Amino acid sequence: MIKKILILAIMIVTAAGSFAQNQSSADLKKKQAEIQKEIDALRQQLDETKKYKRQSLSQLNLVQKKLRLREAQIRNINDQINLIQTNINASWRDIVKLRSELDTLKLQYEKSVVYAYKNRSNYDFLNFIFSAGSFNDALKRMSYLKSYRAYREQQATNIMNTQVQLEQKIASLNQNKAQKSQVLQEQNKQFKVLADEKKEKDAVVNKIKSQEKELLKDMAAKRKQDNALKNSIRAAIRREVEAEKRRVAAIEKERKRKEDEARKADAAIAKKATENNAAAGKPAAPVASKPVEKPAAEPAKPLGLFDSREEVKLVSDNFEKNKGNLPWPVNAGRISMKFGRNKYEGLAIDYDNEGITIEAEANSTIKAVFDGEVSAVFSIGPVQAIIIKHGKYFTIYSNLSSVSVSKGQQVKAGQSLGRLDEKDAGRGELEFQITNEKNVYLNPETWLR
């Protein structure tokens, strides 16, 4: 029974170490699968860009992103190789240690067997016991003999357990070696693919270089359009802030008017009471101050409900609370220019983007990402733009060919705002921005789900 328990304990410890190793390996493989899935999606998007009339910075963006993902894939594989090699080294150390322990155990067991053989006679054991000087000494000698017998059994059990551990470590070592061989093959494959993708990127760069003047012209036009859009946004936000100030001032003015009217009414009542008392020959009654009316206690609300004031507050704050969970303003598309500084390797082109540029099919439906009020609808050259207010935040949708909402209109999340204009061969570019009442532009990617 003791032998079975010891073997089981050894197997549990070994399995625990193996589980930790497998868990780390599983995490790396899961990450590798996620990267590969994203690479496959990028490859599909690149195939779609081939139908356009000319090479674009969007295509170069996709190629560069695919290269970064491929390099991340290779780093992930290197991590797997390092993990496997660490496990191999640990297995070798354990094997050497176990073999040394096994040799020692066998040597000790051999000595005990030889000793037992030389003293195998029952007479010797009885003589050893009965030669004791006292009864207690005889009991101690019997206990010693039992302990010695248990020691020999324990030696045999230790040898068996060590052999089991050694066999498991050798099997694990062989498995890790085979796994390392497979991962190395995958690494070599990824290096070859990376080399091909670098050639693909160089080819795209060379083609775009032939259109560099035209692209620089497009960038200049985009900067001009962005400046006009920024001025319109600033003016719209200023109008909203001023309107809010006027609204608050009007509310305060109305409050003061009502307070003045209440004071005048109280004074008139007090004066009339004094005049009536004087005519009747009664002393003037002291004017009692009007007790302050306490609002009636509100009944306890069932859990999950809220009153209209809380609802209004939540609507004004809810946009911020939904950061990272807002829907995309178009059903299908891809980010062709990210938020912030955009640099293009091999080209003398860079651009600071106030939002994100989403490339999608021309005439795609553009939708509101959250409930709000249309703050402004205006034209920027041949295209149109919409600003929607969400409390202290604003979302901007530009490069629309048509608009289906008007200023002051309340809109719901997912409601159609208009259609995307065509830029080149059936594709359009939505300029989507998020800003606040202080004209600070925010990265839309961190807000969209």
Tab-separated table of C-alpha atoms in Angstrom:
chain	number	residue	atom	x	y	z
A	1	MET	CA	0.000	0.000	0.000
A	2	ILE	CA	2.818	2.387	0.934
A	3	LYS	CA	4.540	1.611	-2.356
A	4	LYS	CA	1.413	2.505	-4.331
A	5	ILE	CA	0.992	5.776	-2.435
A	6	LEU	CA	4.611	6.790	-3.093
A	7	ILE	CA	4.352	5.975	-6.791
A	8	LEU	CA	1.116	7.959	-7.036
A	9	ALA	CA	2.712	10.965	-5.292
A	10	ILE	CA	5.660	10.912	-7.698
A	11	MET	CA	3.315	10.750	-10.689
A	12	ILE	CA	1.270	13.702	-9.368
A	13	VAL	CA	4.383	15.871	-8.900
A	14	THR	CA	5.639	14.965	-12.372
A	15	ALA	CA	2.225	15.632	-13.884
A	16	ALA	CA	2.038	19.035	-12.167
A	17	GLY	CA	5.349	20.094	-13.687
A	18	SER	CA	4.248	18.783	-17.057
A	19	PHE	CA	0.946	20.691	-16.773
A	20	ALA	CA	2.741	23.991	-16.079
A	21	GLN	CA	4.985	23.373	-19.079
A	22	ASN	CA	2.054	22.436	-21.311
A	23	GLN	CA	0.114	25.493	-20.154
A	24	SER	CA	2.912	27.848	-21.181
A	25	SER	CA	3.292	26.010	-24.451
A	26	ALA	CA	-0.469	26.137	-25.020
A	27	ASP	CA	-0.481	29.913	-24.440
A	28	LEU	CA	2.255	30.400	-27.025
A	29	LYS	CA	0.471	28.171	-29.541
A	30	LYS	CA	-2.798	30.027	-28.954
A	31	LYS	CA	-1.045	33.344	-29.575
A	32	GLN	CA	0.556	31.907	-32.712
A	33	ALA	CA	-2.871	30.838	-34.003
A	34	GLU	CA	-4.278	34.330	-33.335
A	35	ILE	CA	-1.413	35.981	-35.222
A	36	GLN	CA	-1.867	33.586	-38.134
A	37	LYS	CA	-5.596	34.364	-38.229
A	38	GLU	CA	-4.845	38.075	-38.444
A	39	ILE	CA	-2.254	37.473	-41.179
A	40	ASP	CA	-4.828	35.507	-43.190
A	41	ALA	CA	-7.313	38.389	-42.829
A	42	LEU	CA	-4.685	40.868	-44.034
A	43	ARG	CA	-3.880	38.652	-47.000
A	44	GLN	CA	-7.563	38.691	-47.975
A	45	GLN	CA	-7.663	42.471	-47.679
A	46	LEU	CA	-4.557	42.774	-49.842
A	47	ASP	CA	-6.204	40.632	-52.499
A	48	GLU	CA	-9.150	43.052	-52.478
A	49	THR	CA	-6.868	46.062	-53.019
A	50	LYS	CA	-5.554	44.555	-56.264
A	51	LYS	CA	-8.777	45.507	-58.054
A	52	TYR	CA	-8.051	49.214	-57.551
A	53	LYS	CA	-6.661	51.210	-60.419
A	54	ARG	CA	-3.451	52.167	-58.684
A	55	GLN	CA	-1.308	51.209	-55.768
A	56	SER	CA	-2.211	53.032	-52.564
A	57	LEU	CA	-0.749	53.868	-49.175
A	58	SER	CA	-3.503	51.678	-47.765
A	59	GLN	CA	-1.988	48.685	-49.562
A	60	LEU	CA	1.477	49.584	-48.275
A	61	ASN	CA	0.028	49.880	-44.763
A	62	LEU	CA	-1.396	46.376	-45.050
A	63	VAL	CA	1.890	44.941	-46.357
A	64	GLN	CA	3.875	46.599	-43.556
A	65	LYS	CA	1.404	45.389	-40.949
A	66	LYS	CA	1.635	41.876	-42.363
A	67	LEU	CA	5.432	42.052	-42.072
A	68	ARG	CA	5.157	43.141	-38.438
A	69	LEU	CA	2.800	40.256	-37.731
A	70	ARG	CA	5.128	37.799	-39.475
A	71	GLU	CA	8.029	39.017	-37.353
A	72	ALA	CA	5.827	38.629	-34.267
A	73	GLN	CA	5.065	35.101	-35.448
A	74	ILE	CA	8.776	34.316	-35.659
A	75	ARG	CA	9.386	35.802	-32.200
A	76	ASN	CA	6.605	33.609	-30.873
A	77	ILE	CA	8.235	30.548	-32.440
A	78	ASN	CA	11.575	31.548	-30.902
A	79	ASP	CA	9.838	31.714	-27.520
A	80	GLN	CA	8.506	28.208	-28.100
A	81	ILE	CA	11.988	26.959	-29.011
A	82	ASN	CA	13.492	28.570	-25.914
A	83	LEU	CA	10.795	27.026	-23.746
A	84	ILE	CA	11.365	23.590	-25.237
A	85	GLN	CA	15.147	23.938	-24.879
A	86	THR	CA	14.695	24.967	-21.246
A	87	ASN	CA	12.610	21.858	-20.689
A	88	ILE	CA	15.233	19.696	-22.456
A	89	ASN	CA	18.015	21.108	-20.270
A	90	ALA	CA	15.929	20.561	-17.154
A	91	SER	CA	15.176	16.992	-18.245
A	92	TRP	CA	18.874	16.277	-18.784
A	93	ARG	CA	19.718	17.621	-15.327
A	94	ASP	CA	16.961	15.524	-13.770
A	95	ILE	CA	18.097	12.412	-15.649
A	96	VAL	CA	21.705	12.808	-14.507
A	97	LYS	CA	20.532	13.393	-10.936
A	98	LEU	CA	18.144	10.423	-10.995
A	99	ARG	CA	20.787	8.113	-12.444
A	100	SER	CA	23.206	9.143	-9.695
A	101	GLU	CA	20.533	8.587	-7.056
A	102	LEU	CA	19.645	5.226	-8.583
A	103	ASP	CA	23.297	4.090	-8.509
A	104	THR	CA	23.574	5.125	-4.867
A	105	LEU	CA	20.333	3.374	-3.934
A	106	LYS	CA	21.394	0.185	-5.707
A	107	LEU	CA	24.768	0.219	-3.935
A	108	GLN	CA	23.118	0.696	-0.527
A	109	TYR	CA	20.583	-2.011	-1.257
A	110	GLU	CA	23.350	-4.342	-2.393
A	111	LYS	CA	25.195	-3.853	0.900
A	112	SER	CA	22.037	-4.491	2.920
A	113	VAL	CA	21.303	-7.652	0.936
A	114	VAL	CA	24.834	-8.949	1.499
A	115	TYR	CA	24.550	-8.194	5.205
A	116	ALA	CA	21.174	-9.929	5.374
A	117	TYR	CA	22.574	-12.930	3.538
A	118	LYS	CA	25.459	-13.256	5.959
A	119	ASN	CA	23.066	-13.021	8.904
A	120	ARG	CA	20.200	-14.978	7.390
A	121	SER	CA	20.005	-17.642	10.112
A	122	ASN	CA	16.982	-17.417	12.425
A	123	TYR	CA	19.271	-18.598	15.224
A	124	ASP	CA	21.361	-15.467	14.812
A	125	PHE	CA	18.277	-13.266	15.099
A	126	LEU	CA	16.994	-15.166	18.149
A	127	ASN	CA	20.432	-15.108	19.689
A	128	PHE	CA	20.599	-11.352	19.078
A	129	ILE	CA	17.283	-10.877	20.917
A	130	PHE	CA	17.816	-13.295	23.821
A	131	SER	CA	21.323	-12.032	24.479
A	132	ALA	CA	19.789	-8.754	25.674
A	133	GLY	CA	20.574	-7.755	29.248
A	134	SER	CA	16.949	-6.920	30.105
A	135	PHE	CA	13.433	-7.313	28.830
A	136	ASN	CA	13.305	-3.657	27.672
A	137	ASP	CA	16.581	-4.139	25.819
A	138	ALA	CA	15.085	-7.214	24.084
A	139	LEU	CA	12.072	-5.147	22.991
A	140	LYS	CA	14.375	-2.473	21.615
A	141	ARG	CA	16.316	-5.139	19.648
A	142	MET	CA	13.067	-6.475	18.185
A	143	SER	CA	12.040	-2.951	17.207
A	144	TYR	CA	15.444	-2.479	15.585
A	145	LEU	CA	15.039	-5.658	13.516
A	146	LYS	CA	11.595	-4.512	12.344
A	147	SER	CA	12.983	-1.100	11.410
A	148	TYR	CA	15.842	-2.713	9.514
A	149	ARG	CA	13.382	-4.892	7.579
A	150	ALA	CA	11.261	-1.800	6.798
A	151	TYR	CA	14.408	0.036	5.735
A	152	ARG	CA	15.233	-2.684	3.225
A	153	GLU	CA	11.675	-2.551	1.860
A	154	GLN	CA	11.902	1.239	1.602
A	155	GLN	CA	15.180	0.903	-0.295
A	156	ALA	CA	13.494	-1.369	-2.828
A	157	THR	CA	10.565	1.045	-3.135
A	158	ASN	CA	12.903	4.019	-3.659
A	159	ILE	CA	14.761	2.144	-6.388
A	160	MET	CA	11.506	1.328	-8.146
A	161	ASN	CA	10.179	4.901	-7.850
A	162	THR	CA	13.437	6.366	-9.094
A	163	GLN	CA	13.370	4.033	-12.084
A	164	VAL	CA	9.808	5.167	-12.864
A	165	GLN	CA	10.846	8.836	-12.649
A	166	LEU	CA	13.884	8.189	-14.823
A	167	GLU	CA	11.790	6.490	-17.506
A	168	GLN	CA	9.288	9.376	-17.461
A	169	LYS	CA	12.039	11.958	-17.800
A	170	ILE	CA	13.620	10.094	-20.707
A	171	ALA	CA	10.230	9.860	-22.435
A	172	SER	CA	9.631	13.587	-21.828
A	173	LEU	CA	13.099	14.386	-23.184
A	174	ASN	CA	12.453	12.448	-26.378
A	175	GLN	CA	9.086	14.158	-26.776
A	176	ASN	CA	10.648	17.607	-26.339
A	177	LYS	CA	13.340	16.794	-28.886
A	178	ALA	CA	10.707	15.774	-31.429
A	179	GLN	CA	8.680	18.893	-30.675
A	180	LYS	CA	11.743	21.105	-31.060
A	181	SER	CA	12.464	19.562	-34.433
A	182	GLN	CA	8.926	20.372	-35.618
A	183	VAL	CA	9.082	23.946	-34.342
A	184	LEU	CA	12.463	24.499	-36.009
A	185	GLN	CA	10.962	23.358	-39.299
A	186	GLU	CA	8.112	25.839	-38.808
A	187	GLN	CA	10.625	28.581	-38.011
A	188	ASN	CA	12.540	27.931	-41.249
A	189	LYS	CA	9.250	28.036	-43.145
A	190	GLN	CA	8.309	31.397	-41.589
A	191	PHE	CA	11.741	32.839	-42.423
A	192	LYS	CA	11.207	31.937	-46.088
A	193	VAL	CA	7.725	33.476	-46.066
A	194	LEU	CA	9.120	36.612	-44.404
A	195	ALA	CA	11.745	36.941	-47.136
A	196	ASP	CA	9.016	36.665	-49.811
A	197	GLU	CA	6.863	39.242	-48.024
A	198	LYS	CA	9.779	41.668	-47.827
A	199	LYS	CA	10.134	41.329	-51.597
A	200	GLU	CA	6.397	41.973	-51.897
A	201	LYS	CA	6.746	45.111	-49.771
A	202	ASP	CA	9.687	46.346	-51.858
A	203	ALA	CA	7.650	45.812	-55.024
A	204	VAL	CA	4.728	47.818	-53.627
A	205	VAL	CA	7.091	50.603	-52.514
A	206	ASN	CA	8.660	50.756	-55.975
A	207	LYS	CA	5.236	50.989	-57.629
A	208	ILE	CA	4.090	53.676	-55.219
A	209	LYS	CA	7.312	55.639	-55.775
A	210	SER	CA	6.287	56.008	-59.399
A	211	GLN	CA	3.092	57.640	-58.130
A	212	GLU	CA	4.784	59.577	-55.314
A	213	LYS	CA	4.080	62.996	-56.822
A	214	GLU	CA	0.422	62.174	-57.193
A	215	LEU	CA	0.298	60.812	-53.645
A	216	LEU	CA	1.968	63.933	-52.268
A	217	LYS	CA	-0.661	65.944	-54.103
A	218	ASP	CA	-3.371	63.782	-52.500
A	219	MET	CA	-1.787	64.313	-49.080
A	220	ALA	CA	-1.738	68.069	-49.606
A	221	ALA	CA	-5.420	67.965	-50.536
A	222	LYS	CA	-6.135	65.840	-47.478
A	223	ARG	CA	-4.305	68.301	-45.217
A	224	LYS	CA	-6.327	71.142	-46.710
A	225	GLN	CA	-9.536	69.218	-46.195
A	226	ASP	CA	-8.531	68.274	-42.643
A	227	ASN	CA	-7.786	71.900	-41.791
A	228	ALA	CA	-11.200	72.975	-43.095
A	229	LEU	CA	-12.798	70.127	-41.136
A	230	LYS	CA	-10.888	71.079	-37.989
A	231	ASN	CA	-12.033	74.704	-38.270
A	232	SER	CA	-15.642	73.595	-38.733
A	233	ILE	CA	-15.389	71.249	-35.749
A	234	ARG	CA	-13.893	73.982	-33.594
A	235	ALA	CA	-16.679	76.401	-34.597
A	236	ALA	CA	-19.387	73.786	-33.966
A	237	ILE	CA	-18.000	72.942	-30.530
A	238	ARG	CA	-17.706	76.643	-29.671
A	239	ARG	CA	-21.361	77.151	-30.626
A	240	GLU	CA	-22.400	74.185	-28.491
A	241	VAL	CA	-20.403	75.407	-25.495
A	242	GLU	CA	-21.834	78.935	-25.831
A	243	ALA	CA	-25.360	77.566	-26.215
A	244	GLU	CA	-24.887	75.490	-23.081
A	245	LYS	CA	-23.685	78.574	-21.199
A	246	ARG	CA	-26.744	80.522	-22.378
A	247	ARG	CA	-29.029	77.682	-21.336
A	248	VAL	CA	-27.485	77.523	-17.853
A	249	ALA	CA	-27.689	81.339	-17.547
A	250	ALA	CA	-31.363	81.302	-18.572
A	251	ILE	CA	-32.135	78.624	-15.994
A	252	GLU	CA	-30.368	80.642	-13.277
A	253	LYS	CA	-32.192	83.833	-14.318
A	254	GLU	CA	-35.551	82.074	-14.167
A	255	ARG	CA	-34.722	80.681	-10.731
A	256	LYS	CA	-33.876	84.128	-9.378
A	257	ARG	CA	-37.073	85.598	-10.914
A	258	LYS	CA	-39.196	83.019	-9.147
A	259	GLU	CA	-37.407	83.680	-5.840
A	260	ASP	CA	-38.029	87.445	-6.194
A	261	GLU	CA	-41.704	86.886	-6.961
A	262	ALA	CA	-42.047	84.610	-3.912
A	263	ARG	CA	-40.421	87.227	-1.644
A	264	LYS	CA	-42.702	89.992	-2.978
A	265	ALA	CA	-45.767	87.823	-2.469
A	266	ASP	CA	-44.751	87.082	1.138
A	267	ALA	CA	-44.164	90.799	1.808
A	268	ALA	CA	-47.580	91.754	0.368
A	269	ILE	CA	-49.351	89.181	2.533
A	270	ALA	CA	-47.536	90.384	5.651
A	271	LYS	CA	-48.399	94.049	4.883
A	272	LYS	CA	-52.078	93.279	4.382
A	273	ALA	CA	-52.219	91.316	7.651
A	274	THR	CA	-50.647	94.279	9.519
A	275	GLU	CA	-53.180	96.746	8.049
A	276	ASN	CA	-56.146	94.513	8.962
A	277	ASN	CA	-54.923	94.129	12.553
A	278	ALA	CA	-54.391	97.891	12.924
A	279	ALA	CA	-57.956	98.622	11.718
A	280	ALA	CA	-59.353	96.143	14.244
A	281	GLY	CA	-57.268	97.615	17.073
A	282	LYS	CA	-55.232	94.462	17.477
A	283	PRO	CA	-51.476	94.453	17.891
A	284	ALA	CA	-49.627	93.511	14.783
A	285	ALA	CA	-49.049	89.824	14.642
A	286	PRO	CA	-45.455	88.831	14.100
A	287	VAL	CA	-44.839	87.755	10.586
A	288	ALA	CA	-44.114	84.091	10.680
A	289	SER	CA	-41.505	82.992	8.321
A	290	LYS	CA	-42.818	80.619	5.748
A	291	PRO	CA	-41.739	77.121	6.646
A	292	VAL	CA	-39.447	75.515	4.208
A	293	GLU	CA	-41.334	72.796	2.466
A	294	LYS	CA	-39.510	69.526	2.530
A	295	PRO	CA	-39.889	67.337	-0.486
A	296	ALA	CA	-42.004	64.298	0.062
A	297	ALA	CA	-40.013	61.215	0.745
A	298	GLU	CA	-39.655	59.205	-2.421
A	299	PRO	CA	-40.789	55.606	-2.274
A	300	ALA	CA	-38.056	53.032	-2.394
A	301	LYS	CA	-37.174	52.140	-5.996
A	302	PRO	CA	-37.058	48.567	-7.196
A	303	LEU	CA	-33.561	47.446	-8.032
A	304	GLY	CA	-32.529	48.111	-11.632
A	305	LEU	CA	-34.788	51.177	-12.112
A	306	PHE	CA	-33.778	54.847	-12.054
A	307	ASP	CA	-35.606	58.168	-12.263
A	308	SER	CA	-35.473	60.582	-15.177
A	309	ARG	CA	-32.724	62.732	-13.651
A	310	GLU	CA	-30.438	59.714	-13.306
A	311	GLU	CA	-31.315	58.685	-16.825
A	312	VAL	CA	-30.339	62.099	-18.232
A	313	LYS	CA	-27.065	61.968	-16.338
A	314	LEU	CA	-26.346	58.475	-17.601
A	315	VAL	CA	-27.051	59.503	-21.175
A	316	SER	CA	-24.540	62.353	-20.895
A	317	ASP	CA	-21.906	60.117	-19.320
A	318	ASN	CA	-22.702	56.852	-21.055
A	319	PHE	CA	-20.569	57.588	-24.103
A	320	GLU	CA	-17.447	57.610	-21.954
A	321	LYS	CA	-18.535	54.503	-20.061
A	322	ASN	CA	-18.882	52.651	-23.376
A	323	LYS	CA	-15.248	53.214	-24.318
A	324	GLY	CA	-13.997	50.129	-26.130
A	325	ASN	CA	-17.524	48.927	-26.870
A	326	LEU	CA	-18.822	51.350	-29.523
A	327	PRO	CA	-19.927	49.863	-32.853
A	328	TRP	CA	-18.045	50.669	-36.046
A	329	PRO	CA	-19.497	53.439	-38.226
A	330	VAL	CA	-19.475	51.161	-41.292
A	331	ASN	CA	-20.415	47.506	-41.690
A	332	ALA	CA	-17.220	46.374	-43.416
A	333	GLY	CA	-13.907	48.086	-43.995
A	334	ARG	CA	-10.335	48.421	-42.824
A	335	ILE	CA	-8.204	51.134	-41.292
A	336	SER	CA	-6.041	52.546	-44.060
A	337	MET	CA	-4.492	55.277	-41.902
A	338	LYS	CA	-4.241	54.980	-38.143
A	339	PHE	CA	-4.565	57.718	-35.540
A	340	GLY	CA	-1.503	59.911	-34.999
A	341	ARG	CA	1.753	59.849	-36.953
A	342	ASN	CA	1.792	57.686	-40.081
A	343	LYS	CA	5.183	56.961	-41.679
A	344	TYR	CA	5.787	54.925	-44.807
A	345	GLU	CA	9.051	53.034	-45.142
A	346	GLY	CA	10.945	53.882	-48.300
A	347	LEU	CA	8.780	56.936	-49.078
A	348	ALA	CA	9.150	60.609	-48.248
A	349	ILE	CA	5.562	60.680	-47.024
A	350	ASP	CA	4.272	61.052	-43.481
A	351	TYR	CA	1.020	62.291	-42.045
A	352	ASP	CA	-0.433	63.235	-38.653
A	353	ASN	CA	-4.007	61.953	-38.556
A	354	GLU	CA	-6.545	63.470	-36.141
A	355	GLY	CA	-8.702	60.354	-36.349
A	356	ILE	CA	-8.693	57.135	-38.344
A	357	THR	CA	-9.242	56.692	-42.062
A	358	ILE	CA	-11.488	53.707	-42.783
A	359	GLU	CA	-11.373	52.321	-46.303
A	360	ALA	CA	-14.668	50.755	-47.405
A	361	GLU	CA	-16.806	50.171	-50.463
A	362	ALA	CA	-18.096	53.372	-52.052
A	363	ASN	CA	-21.746	54.139	-51.253
A	364	SER	CA	-21.490	52.166	-47.982
A	365	THR	CA	-23.976	53.202	-45.292
A	366	ILE	CA	-22.354	55.313	-42.580
A	367	LYS	CA	-23.960	54.883	-39.155
A	368	ALA	CA	-23.920	56.726	-35.836
A	369	VAL	CA	-21.817	54.945	-33.228
A	370	PHE	CA	-23.914	56.228	-30.312
A	371	ASP	CA	-27.072	58.116	-29.417
A	372	GLY	CA	-26.740	61.867	-29.768
A	373	GLU	CA	-27.807	65.104	-31.399
A	374	VAL	CA	-26.649	66.273	-34.817
A	375	SER	CA	-24.583	69.340	-34.019
A	376	ALA	CA	-23.647	70.305	-37.580
A	377	VAL	CA	-23.964	69.201	-41.196
A	378	PHE	CA	-21.674	70.974	-43.665
A	379	SER	CA	-19.774	70.611	-46.929
A	380	ILE	CA	-16.017	70.468	-47.416
A	381	GLY	CA	-15.491	70.881	-51.111
A	382	PRO	CA	-17.363	68.154	-52.987
A	383	VAL	CA	-18.020	66.010	-49.887
A	384	GLN	CA	-20.064	66.409	-46.723
A	385	ALA	CA	-19.431	65.936	-43.021
A	386	ILE	CA	-21.551	65.407	-39.910
A	387	ILE	CA	-20.821	66.212	-36.261
A	388	ILE	CA	-22.856	64.445	-33.573
A	389	LYS	CA	-22.839	65.568	-29.962
A	390	HIS	CA	-22.784	62.980	-27.154
A	391	GLY	CA	-22.727	65.054	-23.991
A	392	LYS	CA	-19.212	66.479	-23.745
A	393	TYR	CA	-17.965	64.291	-26.611
A	394	PHE	CA	-18.364	64.647	-30.368
A	395	THR	CA	-18.040	62.128	-33.218
A	396	ILE	CA	-17.235	63.328	-36.743
A	397	TYR	CA	-18.013	61.523	-40.013
A	398	SER	CA	-16.459	63.024	-43.144
A	399	ASN	CA	-16.199	62.202	-46.884
A	400	LEU	CA	-19.916	61.491	-47.357
A	401	SER	CA	-21.539	61.814	-50.766
A	402	SER	CA	-25.023	62.236	-49.272
A	403	VAL	CA	-26.509	62.960	-45.845
A	404	SER	CA	-29.795	61.676	-44.408
A	405	VAL	CA	-29.942	63.717	-41.162
A	406	SER	CA	-30.195	67.416	-40.338
A	407	LYS	CA	-28.881	69.752	-37.655
A	408	GLY	CA	-30.625	69.427	-34.291
A	409	GLN	CA	-31.968	65.966	-35.081
A	410	GLN	CA	-31.755	63.275	-32.407
A	411	VAL	CA	-30.139	60.064	-33.691
A	412	LYS	CA	-29.755	56.568	-32.276
A	413	ALA	CA	-26.744	54.255	-32.352
A	414	GLY	CA	-26.721	52.358	-35.652
A	415	GLN	CA	-28.931	54.917	-37.416
A	416	SER	CA	-27.961	55.747	-40.995
A	417	LEU	CA	-26.312	59.144	-41.407
A	418	GLY	CA	-25.527	59.028	-45.116
A	419	ARG	CA	-23.468	57.332	-47.833
A	420	LEU	CA	-19.704	57.118	-48.340
A	421	ASP	CA	-18.292	59.017	-51.297
A	422	GLU	CA	-16.269	57.230	-53.993
A	423	LYS	CA	-12.585	58.013	-54.160
A	424	ASP	CA	-11.126	55.464	-56.564
A	425	ALA	CA	-12.533	52.441	-58.413
A	426	GLY	CA	-15.454	51.676	-56.142
A	427	ARG	CA	-13.779	52.458	-52.816
A	428	GLY	CA	-14.131	55.331	-50.406
A	429	GLU	CA	-12.378	56.604	-47.292
A	430	LEU	CA	-14.349	57.582	-44.213
A	431	GLU	CA	-12.594	60.066	-41.955
A	432	PHE	CA	-13.834	59.193	-38.466
A	433	GLN	CA	-12.835	61.294	-35.469
A	434	ILE	CA	-13.686	61.601	-31.778
A	435	THR	CA	-13.058	64.802	-29.827
A	436	ASN	CA	-14.283	66.425	-26.637
A	437	GLU	CA	-15.519	69.870	-25.676
A	438	LYS	CA	-11.903	70.986	-25.164
A	439	ASN	CA	-10.997	70.116	-28.786
A	440	VAL	CA	-8.758	67.239	-27.715
A	441	TYR	CA	-8.751	64.527	-30.385
A	442	LEU	CA	-8.922	60.931	-29.131
A	443	ASN	CA	-7.861	57.671	-30.750
A	444	PRO	CA	-11.085	56.109	-32.122
A	445	GLU	CA	-9.564	52.609	-32.176
A	446	THR	CA	-9.569	52.552	-28.366
A	447	TRP	CA	-13.279	53.437	-28.343
A	448	LEU	CA	-14.556	51.032	-31.007
A	449	ARG	CA	-15.214	47.407	-30.159
